[in-house]
XYZ file of C-alpha atoms in Angstrom:
732
model
C -35.232 116.127 225.409
C -34.779 112.415 223.883
C -31.492 111.191 223.107
C -31.439 108.314 219.854
C -29.661 106.082 220.871
C -27.838 103.530 218.805
C -28.858 99.528 218.293
C -25.970 97.792 220.088
C -26.924 100.228 223.641
C -30.236 99.717 222.625
C -29.986 95.826 222.570
C -27.742 95.973 225.444
C -29.786 98.042 227.872
C -33.539 96.142 226.711
C -31.713 92.391 227.054
C -31.791 92.113 223.772
C -28.522 91.038 222.691
C -26.802 88.040 221.831
C -24.997 86.340 224.344
C -24.955 83.020 223.791
C -21.642 81.463 222.686
C -23.389 79.445 218.731
C -23.348 75.465 220.496
C -27.108 73.218 219.109
C -29.772 73.346 222.252
C -29.405 69.378 221.489
C -27.232 66.862 220.361
C -29.567 65.371 218.485
C -29.162 65.507 214.269
C -31.033 68.239 213.293
C -31.925 67.696 209.143
C -32.279 69.798 207.195
C -35.345 71.096 204.404
C -35.796 68.568 201.138
C -36.409 70.259 198.294
C -39.744 70.591 197.036
C -39.154 71.009 194.032
C -37.162 67.940 193.481
C -37.248 65.386 195.415
C -37.113 60.791 194.989
C -37.718 58.105 196.372
C -36.755 54.780 195.565
C -39.389 52.957 198.334
C -40.955 49.654 196.992
C -39.267 50.605 193.901
C -36.658 47.628 193.198
C -37.541 43.933 193.113
C -34.798 43.302 196.275
C -37.203 45.737 198.637
C -39.848 43.054 197.789
C -39.355 39.685 200.417
C -41.119 38.035 196.890
C -38.471 38.542 194.663
C -35.180 39.327 197.451
C -36.360 35.796 198.922
C -35.344 34.436 195.202
C -32.363 35.429 194.488
C -30.936 34.458 197.746
C -32.010 30.879 196.786
C -30.808 31.029 193.369
C -26.989 32.483 194.364
C -27.494 29.421 197.104
C -27.980 27.018 194.661
C -25.334 28.466 192.063
C -22.523 27.718 194.300
C -24.102 25.172 196.290
C -23.675 23.658 192.580
C -20.373 24.440 192.116
C -19.196 22.656 195.183
C -20.333 20.084 194.650
C -19.339 20.522 190.518
C -15.876 20.742 192.295
C -15.808 17.281 194.819
C -16.885 15.251 191.174
C -14.376 16.753 189.505
C -12.006 16.157 193.152
C -13.292 12.471 193.382
C -13.279 11.301 189.636
C -9.536 12.721 189.173
C -7.148 9.658 189.331
C -3.304 9.295 190.062
C -1.117 7.594 187.029
C 1.440 4.998 187.585
C 4.172 8.945 187.509
C 3.106 10.396 190.220
C 0.867 12.994 188.210
C -2.718 13.584 188.667
C -5.424 13.643 185.353
C -8.419 13.982 184.166
C -11.400 12.029 183.295
C -11.500 11.760 180.398
C -14.876 12.622 179.623
C -16.013 14.932 182.647
C -18.913 16.348 180.280
C -20.187 12.725 180.697
C -20.268 12.699 184.396
C -22.064 16.318 184.570
C -24.646 15.435 182.495
C -25.354 11.756 183.950
C -25.250 13.953 187.834
C -26.939 16.959 186.020
C -29.983 13.556 185.173
C -29.571 12.446 188.351
C -30.398 16.180 189.982
C -33.343 15.977 188.087
C -35.469 13.007 188.311
C -34.336 13.603 191.959
C -36.786 16.532 191.807
C -39.479 15.334 189.191
C -39.635 11.942 192.856
C -40.591 14.949 195.079
C -43.014 17.114 192.881
C -46.851 16.466 193.448
C -48.610 17.253 190.850
C -52.821 18.264 191.710
C -55.794 18.357 189.974
C -59.258 18.778 191.818
C -62.445 17.723 190.290
C -65.494 18.434 191.028
C -66.439 14.353 191.199
C -62.675 13.211 190.990
C -59.065 14.315 192.614
C -55.836 13.277 190.289
C -53.001 12.883 191.512
C -49.609 12.383 191.253
C -45.686 12.695 191.571
C -44.015 13.875 188.322
C -42.244 10.606 187.818
C -45.288 9.082 187.007
C -46.937 8.870 183.288
C -50.182 8.981 184.405
C -52.313 10.603 187.990
C -53.090 7.907 189.936
C -57.311 8.701 189.580
C -60.116 8.800 193.036
C -63.427 10.528 194.152
C -63.133 14.080 195.452
C -65.395 11.901 198.270
C -65.326 12.064 201.996
C -68.426 9.326 203.952
C -69.075 9.917 207.707
C -70.805 9.095 210.042
C -74.395 9.779 210.394
C -77.985 9.589 211.493
C -78.995 8.382 207.514
C -77.337 7.797 204.508
C -77.755 10.878 201.354
C -80.963 8.128 200.092
C -82.837 8.528 202.666
C -82.990 12.215 203.355
C -86.142 14.707 202.640
C -88.121 11.244 203.077
C -86.111 9.225 200.715
C -86.760 11.122 197.889
C -85.497 9.634 194.786
C -82.877 11.490 191.903
C -84.556 12.109 189.256
C -87.179 12.985 191.244
C -90.647 12.084 189.201
C -93.641 14.049 189.361
C -96.262 10.940 189.357
C -95.107 7.176 189.378
C -97.514 4.422 189.856
C -96.929 1.673 192.859
C -99.334 -0.149 191.789
C -97.475 -0.908 188.619
C -96.381 -4.256 187.459
C -94.737 -5.439 184.246
C -98.169 -7.760 184.069
C -99.890 -4.412 183.132
C -98.737 -4.175 179.233
C -101.458 -1.677 178.955
C -99.467 0.948 181.099
C -97.287 3.066 179.727
C -95.278 5.005 181.990
C -95.692 8.936 181.328
C -95.865 12.876 182.483
C -93.202 11.260 185.114
C -90.987 14.319 184.767
C -92.810 17.357 183.372
C -94.849 18.001 180.179
C -91.831 20.252 179.937
C -89.464 17.634 179.928
C -91.305 15.459 177.240
C -91.929 18.240 175.384
C -88.557 19.304 174.804
C -87.322 15.660 173.807
C -90.523 14.916 171.625
C -88.718 18.211 169.517
C -84.637 17.073 170.413
C -86.374 14.236 168.607
C -88.043 15.253 165.924
C -85.250 17.327 165.116
C -82.194 13.913 164.911
C -85.222 12.449 162.799
C -84.361 15.709 160.554
C -80.579 15.305 160.796
C -80.796 11.539 159.835
C -82.791 12.340 156.737
C -80.540 14.727 155.569
C -77.588 12.590 156.691
C -79.465 10.305 154.351
C -79.671 8.053 157.344
C -83.014 5.434 157.735
C -85.536 6.128 160.166
C -88.102 3.680 160.855
C -91.322 5.916 162.126
C -91.932 3.341 165.130
C -88.019 2.951 166.543
C -89.545 4.422 169.951
C -93.075 2.233 170.421
C -90.234 -1.252 169.298
C -88.006 -0.026 172.418
C -90.838 1.203 174.484
C -93.124 -2.292 173.974
C -89.557 -4.737 175.226
C -89.353 -2.630 178.027
C -92.298 -2.898 179.577
C -92.026 -7.004 178.890
C -88.858 -7.147 180.857
C -87.846 -9.749 183.587
C -84.385 -9.937 185.079
C -82.564 -13.012 185.493
C -81.299 -13.713 189.283
C -77.585 -14.546 189.773
C -76.308 -15.313 192.577
C -73.285 -13.872 194.636
C -71.144 -16.974 194.279
C -72.017 -17.455 190.378
C -71.218 -13.705 189.639
C -67.709 -13.518 188.412
C -67.030 -9.865 188.687
C -68.746 -9.078 191.495
C -68.404 -5.611 193.855
C -66.573 -5.999 196.990
C -67.590 -4.010 199.606
C -65.990 -1.876 202.124
C -66.733 -3.699 205.288
C -67.797 -1.369 208.278
C -67.651 -3.599 212.099
C -70.454 -3.559 213.190
C -69.446 -1.297 216.656
C -70.565 1.855 216.328
C -66.635 2.379 218.374
C -64.903 0.088 215.897
C -65.620 1.442 212.895
C -64.268 4.604 211.127
C -64.928 7.894 211.944
C -65.028 8.836 208.076
C -63.772 7.258 204.757
C -62.447 8.579 201.252
C -62.137 7.723 197.553
C -63.720 4.636 195.817
C -64.067 2.558 199.396
C -66.661 5.634 200.357
C -68.396 4.912 197.188
C -69.011 1.235 198.153
C -69.908 1.312 201.501
C -73.153 0.040 201.816
C -76.286 2.097 201.672
C -78.203 0.187 205.503
C -74.290 -0.135 206.816
C -74.852 0.366 210.914
C -73.769 2.649 212.093
C -74.902 5.036 208.814
C -72.413 6.619 206.644
C -72.756 9.906 204.233
C -71.292 11.185 201.162
C -69.853 14.797 201.334
C -68.728 16.412 197.945
C -66.614 19.251 199.027
C -66.230 20.211 194.888
C -69.891 21.358 193.727
C -69.678 22.534 190.468
C -66.399 23.867 190.292
C -67.650 25.940 193.073
C -67.557 24.919 197.044
C -70.818 22.750 198.078
C -72.435 25.368 200.088
C -75.452 22.776 200.089
C -74.445 20.567 202.558
C -72.036 21.709 204.715
C -73.187 24.030 207.516
C -69.993 25.590 208.336
C -66.340 26.742 206.671
C -64.373 24.853 208.579
C -66.088 21.187 208.085
C -65.803 21.736 204.865
C -62.652 22.977 205.971
C -61.311 19.890 206.856
C -62.972 17.406 204.413
C -60.368 18.599 201.980
C -57.638 18.653 203.800
C -58.577 14.973 205.450
C -59.513 13.521 200.963
C -55.866 15.138 200.752
C -54.018 13.750 203.632
C -55.592 9.962 202.345
C -54.260 10.472 198.828
C -51.003 11.371 199.898
C -50.949 7.906 201.821
C -52.429 5.582 199.638
C -52.019 7.088 196.076
C -48.368 8.595 196.849
C -47.257 5.961 198.965
C -46.600 9.286 201.515
C -46.798 8.334 205.346
C -44.731 10.305 207.715
C -46.697 13.598 206.496
C -43.965 15.199 208.073
C -41.975 14.595 204.977
C -44.525 17.136 202.632
C -41.714 19.924 203.604
C -39.311 18.165 201.117
C -41.898 18.248 198.624
C -43.012 20.983 196.148
C -46.399 20.671 195.067
C -47.894 21.776 191.301
C -52.298 22.833 191.990
C -54.000 23.545 189.095
C -56.915 25.788 189.588
C -59.272 27.009 187.275
C -59.305 29.594 184.659
C -62.219 31.380 186.655
C -61.388 31.013 189.375
C -62.927 32.955 193.007
C -60.050 34.367 194.699
C -61.853 32.985 198.351
C -61.315 28.900 196.206
C -58.038 29.930 195.303
C -56.423 31.071 199.627
C -58.007 28.607 200.910
C -56.641 25.457 198.624
C -53.396 28.078 199.262
C -53.882 27.706 202.623
C -54.524 24.077 202.881
C -51.592 23.184 201.302
C -49.220 24.782 203.346
C -50.037 25.268 206.400
C -52.141 22.150 206.686
C -50.696 20.079 205.326
C -47.139 21.401 205.484
C -45.870 21.186 201.867
C -42.796 22.830 200.888
C -43.630 24.939 198.154
C -46.800 25.324 196.170
C -47.358 26.760 192.733
C -49.988 27.850 191.592
C -51.746 27.098 187.625
C -54.885 27.324 185.479
C -56.446 24.800 183.506
C -56.591 25.752 180.005
C -52.902 26.593 180.437
C -51.710 23.053 181.664
C -53.638 21.468 178.972
C -52.096 23.890 176.720
C -48.347 22.591 178.190
C -49.605 18.803 177.784
C -49.944 19.518 174.155
C -47.425 20.984 173.445
C -49.499 23.340 171.534
C -48.385 27.708 171.656
C -52.405 28.764 170.878
C -55.273 27.105 170.805
C -59.203 27.834 172.181
C -59.183 25.106 175.774
C -62.781 23.100 175.979
C -62.910 21.257 179.073
C -65.929 20.050 179.609
C -65.435 18.609 183.061
C -68.221 16.198 185.546
C -70.444 19.052 186.643
C -68.860 21.857 184.649
C -67.786 22.838 181.111
C -65.041 25.725 180.493
C -63.580 27.465 177.460
C -60.446 29.451 177.339
C -58.272 30.892 174.368
C -54.819 30.632 175.791
C -52.441 32.389 172.983
C -48.190 31.478 173.487
C -48.191 30.980 177.416
C -51.366 32.918 178.553
C -54.813 32.500 179.759
C -56.426 35.451 178.013
C -58.843 37.562 180.676
C -61.808 37.850 178.769
C -62.309 35.052 176.839
C -62.806 32.615 179.882
C -66.141 31.149 180.194
C -67.280 28.202 182.590
C -70.733 27.430 182.534
C -72.654 24.825 184.473
C -73.330 21.525 182.763
C -71.468 18.402 182.258
C -71.381 14.768 182.497
C -73.622 14.786 185.635
C -75.740 16.172 183.318
C -75.991 13.724 180.508
C -75.941 10.968 183.072
C -78.827 11.829 184.872
C -80.700 13.189 181.587
C -80.044 9.761 179.983
C -81.822 7.681 182.972
C -84.429 9.815 182.227
C -84.970 9.414 178.549
C -84.728 5.694 179.608
C -87.727 6.041 182.206
C -89.428 7.740 179.949
C -89.063 4.653 177.658
C -89.363 2.192 180.195
C -86.532 1.153 181.611
C -87.224 -2.051 182.859
C -85.245 -1.006 185.943
C -87.372 1.266 186.590
C -86.621 1.464 190.699
C -83.319 3.662 189.417
C -82.417 6.059 192.066
C -78.926 8.149 191.792
C -78.486 8.915 194.746
C -77.780 5.757 196.127
C -74.550 4.632 195.407
C -74.720 1.484 193.174
C -77.527 2.792 191.469
C -75.043 5.902 190.657
C -71.936 3.758 189.328
C -74.708 2.051 186.927
C -75.828 5.292 186.104
C -71.728 6.298 184.869
C -71.335 2.839 183.824
C -74.451 3.069 181.059
C -73.452 6.661 180.580
C -69.930 5.077 179.395
C -70.920 2.031 177.702
C -73.802 2.926 175.322
C -74.201 7.206 175.064
C -73.296 7.727 171.669
C -73.985 11.628 169.377
C -72.751 9.048 165.855
C -75.866 9.367 163.452
C -74.873 5.294 162.436
C -75.586 4.370 166.456
C -78.986 6.417 166.702
C -80.747 2.889 165.564
C -82.608 0.263 167.436
C -80.492 -2.096 169.382
C -80.126 -4.805 172.639
C -77.948 -3.925 175.648
C -77.713 -5.398 179.047
C -76.418 -4.637 182.302
C -75.509 -6.415 186.016
C -77.177 -4.889 188.718
C -74.794 -4.950 192.329
C -76.208 -4.528 195.351
C -74.567 -4.736 198.843
C -76.466 -7.523 200.552
C -78.457 -9.074 197.007
C -78.320 -11.521 194.488
C -77.091 -9.612 191.028
C -80.180 -9.383 188.635
C -78.935 -9.092 185.164
C -81.011 -6.988 182.348
C -81.929 -6.769 178.834
C -83.438 -3.516 176.942
C -83.338 -1.476 173.634
C -82.590 1.485 173.290
C -83.552 4.122 169.982
C -82.477 7.810 170.304
C -81.678 8.623 173.703
C -78.145 7.949 173.609
C -78.578 10.288 171.216
C -80.446 12.701 172.435
C -78.615 12.443 176.362
C -75.193 14.519 175.023
C -77.172 16.296 172.905
C -78.104 18.424 175.809
C -74.643 19.566 175.465
C -75.761 21.579 172.585
C -79.453 22.496 174.087
C -78.938 23.003 177.878
C -82.051 23.135 179.206
C -83.568 19.368 178.739
C -80.763 19.626 181.746
C -82.582 20.358 185.423
C -80.818 23.012 186.769
C -82.519 23.487 189.388
C -80.834 22.265 192.712
C -77.486 24.000 191.364
C -77.537 27.668 192.581
C -78.713 26.243 196.052
C -77.204 27.705 199.403
C -75.025 30.003 197.134
C -72.509 32.169 199.189
C -74.511 31.029 202.534
C -71.356 30.360 204.682
C -68.605 31.415 202.257
C -68.769 35.055 201.409
C -67.094 36.467 197.796
C -63.884 38.222 197.928
C -63.638 41.700 198.648
C -61.435 44.560 197.728
C -58.866 45.437 200.912
C -58.850 49.243 200.411
C -62.506 50.079 199.065
C -64.732 47.055 200.204
C -65.781 46.357 196.401
C -66.267 42.586 194.981
C -63.235 41.561 193.248
C -63.362 37.956 192.097
C -62.292 37.701 188.462
C -64.952 37.953 185.070
C -64.302 38.473 181.339
C -66.245 39.945 179.224
C -66.869 36.593 177.878
C -68.424 35.107 181.096
C -70.876 38.264 181.158
C -72.048 37.624 177.665
C -73.507 33.546 179.429
C -74.965 34.998 182.235
C -76.905 37.764 180.136
C -77.841 35.293 178.160
C -79.142 33.207 180.522
C -80.634 35.763 182.281
C -82.483 36.463 178.852
C -81.021 39.918 178.831
C -79.836 38.950 174.988
C -80.787 40.326 172.668
C -80.945 37.454 170.476
C -83.844 35.188 171.006
C -84.440 30.875 170.004
C -80.323 30.215 170.121
C -78.347 33.027 168.134
C -75.277 34.118 168.830
C -75.159 37.902 170.387
C -73.496 40.629 169.071
C -70.809 40.715 170.911
C -69.191 43.837 168.800
C -72.002 46.017 169.604
C -72.124 44.314 173.786
C -68.789 44.446 173.869
C -69.000 48.248 174.726
C -71.795 48.260 176.912
C -70.808 45.143 179.215
C -66.530 45.829 179.036
C -65.510 45.910 182.520
C -61.434 45.447 183.607
C -60.975 42.077 184.290
C -58.661 43.685 187.649
C -58.234 46.277 188.974
C -55.175 48.916 188.472
C -52.756 47.603 191.420
C -52.342 50.376 194.443
C -49.384 53.220 194.196
C -49.602 56.541 195.199
C -48.725 57.708 192.705
C -51.738 56.564 190.634
C -54.382 57.693 193.746
C -53.047 61.155 193.185
C -52.940 61.308 189.718
C -56.598 60.302 189.722
C -56.990 63.222 191.658
C -55.694 65.415 189.488
C -57.492 63.968 185.891
C -60.665 62.287 187.725
C -61.874 63.059 190.942
C -63.038 59.859 192.506
C -66.042 59.403 194.583
C -66.192 59.715 197.677
C -67.779 56.082 199.681
C -69.884 58.849 201.790
C -70.947 60.620 199.782
C -70.961 64.281 199.322
C -73.966 67.054 199.961
C -76.247 67.547 197.230
C -77.571 71.163 196.016
C -79.994 72.954 197.914
C -83.385 71.576 197.593
C -82.442 68.120 197.842
C -83.467 65.141 199.833
C -81.317 64.382 203.103
C -81.225 60.504 202.037
C -80.019 60.389 205.896
C -82.728 62.969 207.087
C -85.420 62.677 204.164
C -87.010 59.122 204.310
C -88.002 58.246 199.875
C -91.304 56.264 199.956
C -91.895 53.115 199.276
C -92.577 53.529 195.521
C -89.581 55.690 194.846
C -87.556 53.624 196.477
C -87.017 52.502 191.694
C -86.182 56.504 191.116
C -83.198 57.767 189.737
C -81.062 59.373 192.233
C -78.574 62.041 192.437
C -76.382 60.485 195.242
C -73.868 57.929 193.573
C -72.231 55.121 195.670
C -69.396 53.314 193.664
C -69.072 49.807 196.535
C -72.956 49.448 196.458
C -73.384 49.737 192.479
C -70.565 46.868 192.540
C -71.524 44.323 195.657
C -74.923 45.149 194.049
C -74.428 43.951 190.092
C -72.351 40.883 191.567
C -74.733 39.463 193.827
C -77.548 40.451 190.381
C -74.913 37.724 189.115
C -74.195 35.303 191.649
C -78.374 34.779 191.274
C -78.412 33.897 187.386
C -77.034 30.686 186.821
C -74.642 31.254 183.520
C -75.605 28.210 181.587
C -75.375 29.168 176.885
C -75.389 25.952 174.738
C -71.725 24.494 173.725
C -71.751 26.552 170.128
C -72.327 29.873 171.216
C -69.955 29.577 174.318
C -66.700 28.758 171.757
C -68.143 31.545 169.832
C -68.416 33.931 172.367
C -64.795 32.890 173.638
C -63.379 32.933 170.771
C -64.876 36.844 170.047
C -63.675 38.015 172.992
C -60.077 36.131 172.629
C -59.771 37.540 169.327
C -60.841 41.385 169.724
C -61.438 41.432 166.222
C -58.008 40.361 164.779
C -58.421 38.173 162.076
C -55.743 36.042 161.942
C -56.274 34.815 166.344
C -59.722 33.430 165.278
C -58.645 31.592 162.033
C -55.536 29.777 164.786
C -58.783 29.969 167.760
C -60.891 28.537 165.292
C -58.687 26.153 163.794
C -57.044 24.941 167.669
C -60.532 24.189 169.313
C -59.168 20.981 171.095
C -61.845 19.247 173.569
C -60.891 17.606 176.970
C -62.076 16.541 179.783
C -64.224 13.286 180.283
C -67.526 14.478 179.511
C -66.051 15.023 175.529
C -65.064 11.539 175.602
C -68.876 11.089 174.162
C -68.006 9.184 170.873
C -69.061 11.208 167.531
C -68.967 15.417 169.905
C -66.106 15.920 168.379
C -67.583 16.090 164.591
C -71.506 17.177 165.829
C -69.532 20.497 166.781
C -67.879 21.076 164.271
C -70.890 20.578 162.432
C -72.692 23.102 164.490
C -69.628 25.703 164.948
C -70.015 25.716 161.155
C -73.095 26.131 160.593
C -72.854 29.503 162.376
C -70.204 30.543 160.943
C -70.444 30.107 156.975
C -67.650 32.061 156.554
C -64.820 29.647 158.472
C -65.790 26.225 157.138
C -62.253 25.596 156.348
C -60.873 27.412 159.080
C -63.273 25.233 162.196
C -61.418 21.685 163.395
C -62.426 20.850 166.769
C -60.051 17.669 167.515
C -58.267 15.667 170.814
C -55.295 15.498 172.722
C -51.807 14.743 170.871
C -50.450 11.415 171.044
C -53.326 10.040 172.118
C -52.832 11.233 175.424
C -55.837 10.527 177.445
C -58.815 13.930 177.928
C -59.326 13.366 181.318
C -55.838 13.708 182.763
C -54.530 16.346 179.889
C -54.025 18.848 182.254
C -52.535 16.885 185.098
C -49.861 15.703 182.730
C -49.447 19.250 181.714
C -49.177 20.358 185.444
C -46.311 18.121 185.459
C -44.281 18.347 182.369
C -44.732 22.329 184.033
C -43.715 21.891 187.272
C -40.810 20.246 186.004
C -39.497 22.932 183.620
C -39.570 25.697 186.117
C -37.498 23.755 188.548
C -34.872 25.959 188.830
C -36.090 29.909 187.790
C -39.211 30.435 188.012
C -40.520 32.760 190.057
C -44.160 31.376 190.606
C -43.416 29.051 193.502
C -44.792 30.231 197.256
C -41.801 29.278 199.880
C -43.440 27.869 203.330
C -41.424 30.924 204.873
C -42.948 33.860 202.016
C -46.461 32.523 202.868
C -46.259 32.745 207.176
C -44.671 35.808 207.048
C -47.445 37.823 203.950
C -49.754 34.986 203.540
C -52.010 35.165 200.619
C -51.175 38.888 199.913
C -47.570 36.671 198.280
C -49.524 35.933 195.434
C -50.204 39.437 193.552
C -46.188 39.105 192.674
C -46.574 35.249 192.643
C -49.155 33.760 189.950
C -47.890 33.874 185.768
C -51.730 35.460 185.629
C -53.349 38.769 187.034
C -54.603 38.313 190.837
């Protein structure tokens, strides 16, 4: 008979009874399970958890302590002892504080450097300077041949036909078809349109003006002036004939004054071209990096008087970048300033926003016509409207080249001009600056003269006549097909790749809806024909893409998973019966057929590559209309404000009459805004070329004490370019 045992007896006999003394098995702290229904974390949710904000607060606290100590010390030193032995304070301490504050501001401004880099010129100056110093953004290096001897000495502008046996005695011979039938037809069309416009404006038009100037120029001979009789002779840069004594490089104005036949030879390098890095003349990123660094170093020494570069650690720098920038450009320039040159702090500022700071405007449409690029951007309340940014690749340099083409077409007496030669390029810029005008009153037959000065040659004085070429060349802003764009995309993305997203590898350079409209217009994808304005209201919904993705956060990724699942980069298997891309190779004719497989990263990369193949070109008036339409976004009041605040800046806008002509073109495109459209110049007679630099100087001095956009050396050494997410005033 089996006896049933109790639970205690069973535990005792089977060895299951607990015999420990309730002590923990380890001394390591035990963490209790969290309540899965209610948990919370503060990770990266407070400003003091970010290095950028934490360091800023620490600097502000240290500054307050220092100012308090300085104030107490000043009060103690300024007190005086009376006859009775009592200590009397100063009569007016507020005056002393004002003087001390003024001294501190001047001391800060004297340590502030403002840099504005362009494709042709570099503008640099201190915060205490009223105007910047301007120097060419060029460096000359020892080379096997100069730039005019490369490619077999092919001239610029390129001539399709050149009669070497032509002499001035052959009066019946005419230079024709030098630049192709396309240029001749466009030149004739623009001349015909100008005559119609002048007749409508009650201007007198002579029918044979072109023949008069052609016959005069054909028979014009130069006069020779000896060097000692030339009061404006040029001081050329002397190069020692011994190659060991010759400098390795020369920058700035001295580089342009190196003789063409110097021994050893020097070649000019322009690191920035058309607003991009120059990947045509360079072969490596390091060479481009070092040339920019050398130009900056020599500018600090020659223009600012900073002989020892170790002193740059005590200087702050406001660096002005384009509105529609490339991330690689910004990060590379920031790396040069912080690590290569060793500046103490750097602040980034956009060009159009700096222009509004310099002009004192709160809302405006900034049109910046530079040497090789033109930008349009709407600024409202201290912000560049992202979707309104436009960047087209033509400028004042295209006007110079086109002006020379038109003069050569009209039998220009100096027929051997070659813009690849340094002295000829300087001459072309001088002729454009003196003679080009878009005013109707200046379109008459006029006689001009100029002096050609070349190293080792006597000065030659030329006399020539012009008619409508002086007005038709700057009209290329409104008909850019007259410009030569054939070489502007050469070697694009040769050794500097585009910036990509850190997480999925997709291109992340900023883009705007207005710029997409420009690219589609240049590619012929726009619905308009014959120069009509695109229907932006209908195409905005199709082409609208955000210029910046949302910042990465875990919560947003979880929401994306719950609401709209994100496609995997690797793809997912298709249903039964569908071909496997890894196993089945499609035929050559099936490559263009739509596929069920979706790869968002590949699609973004392909779109970016297609856009890089198109040079963004659009007439200036249409570009302004596109920018304002995207900046206003249907708000009629803002559109009227932007039309009434169009401001022309940049060296290319200094052509007489271009503002009035632009205003007339815009009123033709927008008849309902006749009274609102106003195109103006910078106020207070500020030079159009230095307004952006002036605005950067004003911004740098205003933000001396509490601006969170300054990047310090310690922060950059720790985080690098990742710091820009928290430091930029614009969407990075």
